[in-house]
Coordinates of C-alpha atoms and ligand atoms in Angstrom, one line a residue:
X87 CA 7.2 18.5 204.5
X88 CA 4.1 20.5 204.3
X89 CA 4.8 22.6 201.8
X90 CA 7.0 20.1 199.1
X91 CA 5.0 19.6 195.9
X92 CA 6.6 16.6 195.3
X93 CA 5.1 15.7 199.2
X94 CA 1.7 16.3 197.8
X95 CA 2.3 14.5 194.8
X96 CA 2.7 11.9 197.2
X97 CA 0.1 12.2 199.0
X98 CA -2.3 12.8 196.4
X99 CA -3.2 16.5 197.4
X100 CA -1.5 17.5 193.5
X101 CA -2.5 15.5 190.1
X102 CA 0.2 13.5 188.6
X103 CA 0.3 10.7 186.1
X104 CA 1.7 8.0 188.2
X105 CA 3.4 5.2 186.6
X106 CA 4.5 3.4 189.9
X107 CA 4.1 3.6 193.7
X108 CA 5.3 1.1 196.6
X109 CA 5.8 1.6 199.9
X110 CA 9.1 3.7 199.7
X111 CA 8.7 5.1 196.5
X112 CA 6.2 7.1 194.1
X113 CA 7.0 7.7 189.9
X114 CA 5.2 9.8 187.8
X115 CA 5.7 12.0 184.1
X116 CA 7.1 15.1 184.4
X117 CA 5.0 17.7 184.0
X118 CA 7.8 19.6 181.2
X119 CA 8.9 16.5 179.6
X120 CA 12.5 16.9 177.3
X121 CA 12.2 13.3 176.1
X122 CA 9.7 11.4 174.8
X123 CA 10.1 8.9 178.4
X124 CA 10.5 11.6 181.1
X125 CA 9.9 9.9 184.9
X126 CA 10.1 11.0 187.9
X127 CA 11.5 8.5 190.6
X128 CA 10.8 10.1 193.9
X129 CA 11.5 8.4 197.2
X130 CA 7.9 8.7 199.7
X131 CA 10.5 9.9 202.8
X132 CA 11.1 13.7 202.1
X133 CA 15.3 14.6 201.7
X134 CA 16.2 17.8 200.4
X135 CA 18.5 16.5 197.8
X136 CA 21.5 13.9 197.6
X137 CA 24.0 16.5 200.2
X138 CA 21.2 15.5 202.8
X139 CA 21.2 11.9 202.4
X140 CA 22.3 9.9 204.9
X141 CA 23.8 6.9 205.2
X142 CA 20.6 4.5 206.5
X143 CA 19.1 6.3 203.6
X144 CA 21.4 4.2 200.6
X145 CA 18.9 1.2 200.4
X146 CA 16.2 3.7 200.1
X147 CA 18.2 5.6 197.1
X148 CA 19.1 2.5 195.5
X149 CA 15.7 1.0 195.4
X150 CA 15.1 4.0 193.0
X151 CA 17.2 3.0 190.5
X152 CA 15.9 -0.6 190.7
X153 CA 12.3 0.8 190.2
X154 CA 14.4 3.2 187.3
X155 CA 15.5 -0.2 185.3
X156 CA 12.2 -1.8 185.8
X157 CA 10.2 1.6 184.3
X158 CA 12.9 1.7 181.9
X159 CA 11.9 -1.8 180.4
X160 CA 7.9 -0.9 180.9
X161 CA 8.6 2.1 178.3
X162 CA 10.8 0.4 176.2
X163 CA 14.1 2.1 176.1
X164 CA 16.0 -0.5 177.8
X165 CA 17.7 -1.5 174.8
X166 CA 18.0 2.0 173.5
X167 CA 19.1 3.4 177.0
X168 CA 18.4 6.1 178.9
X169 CA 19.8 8.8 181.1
X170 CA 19.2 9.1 185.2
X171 CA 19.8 12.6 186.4
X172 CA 19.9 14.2 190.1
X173 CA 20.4 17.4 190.5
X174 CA 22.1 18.6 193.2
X175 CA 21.8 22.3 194.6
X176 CA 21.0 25.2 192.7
X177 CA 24.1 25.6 190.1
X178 CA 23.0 22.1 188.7
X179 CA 19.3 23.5 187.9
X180 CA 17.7 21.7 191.1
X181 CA 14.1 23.3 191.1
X182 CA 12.0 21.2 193.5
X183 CA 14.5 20.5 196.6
X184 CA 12.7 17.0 196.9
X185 CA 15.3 14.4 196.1
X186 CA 14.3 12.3 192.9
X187 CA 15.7 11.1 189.8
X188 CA 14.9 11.9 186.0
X189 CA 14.2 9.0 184.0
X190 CA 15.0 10.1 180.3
X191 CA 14.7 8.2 176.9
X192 CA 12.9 7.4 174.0
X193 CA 15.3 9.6 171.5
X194 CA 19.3 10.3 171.1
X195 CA 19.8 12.1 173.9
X196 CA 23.1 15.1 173.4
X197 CA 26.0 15.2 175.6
X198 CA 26.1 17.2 178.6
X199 CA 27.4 19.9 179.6
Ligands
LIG110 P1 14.8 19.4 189.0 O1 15.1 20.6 188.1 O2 15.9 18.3 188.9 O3 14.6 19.9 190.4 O4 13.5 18.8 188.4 C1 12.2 19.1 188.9 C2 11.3 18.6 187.9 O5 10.0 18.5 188.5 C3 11.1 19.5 186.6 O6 11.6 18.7 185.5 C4 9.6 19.8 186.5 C5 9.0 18.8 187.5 N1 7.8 19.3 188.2 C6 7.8 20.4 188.9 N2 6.5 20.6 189.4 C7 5.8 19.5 189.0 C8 4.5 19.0 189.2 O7 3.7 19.7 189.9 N3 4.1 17.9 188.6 C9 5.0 17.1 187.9 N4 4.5 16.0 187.4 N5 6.3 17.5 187.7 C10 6.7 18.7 188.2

């Protein structure tokens, strides 16, 4: 999608710090992080969000949360843990309709609400 930033992140048209790339899959910091780990796990095929998913696309949403547990260990917060967030639509604070998961850590993290 032309105009996705997360599809020039991608691409390399936008600076990001990358922490990972493969061939179905780009992560990077977040650019307003709220923990001290704050990742971005972005699949390289653009879908909306997880209401657009489609069924061939479940290896492809899985594989991020392999690459999730695998950046998880490279900060280490494994043992800790961490949180993985996708928002979904605008009444859970979506922002960049790009689907992607937050990887969070490195602190107590509150409950949520
Ligand atoms: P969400 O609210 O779930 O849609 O999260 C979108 C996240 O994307 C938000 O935490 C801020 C981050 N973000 C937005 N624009 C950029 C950018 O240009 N670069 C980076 N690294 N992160 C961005």
């Amino acid at each position: 999608m032309s105009d996705c930033i997360f599809c020039k992140i991608i691409k390399g048209d936008i600076p990001s710090t990358n922490v990972y790339k493969d061939e179905q899959v780009t992560a990077f910091r977040d650019i307003n992080p709220v923990a001290p780990t704050h990742i971005l796990i972005v699949p390289n095929k653009h879908i909306d969000s997880v209401d657009m998913m489609i069924v061939d696309d479940e290896p492809l949403i899985g594989h991020l949360f392999t690459v999730a547990k695998q950046l998880a260990a490279q900060e280490g917060i494994s043992e800790g843990g961490y949180r993985l967030v996708v928002n979904t639509g605008v009444e859970s604070g979506q922002t960049v309709f790009h689907i992607h998961l937050h990887l969070l850590g490195g602190r107590k993290l509150t409950k949520m609400g």
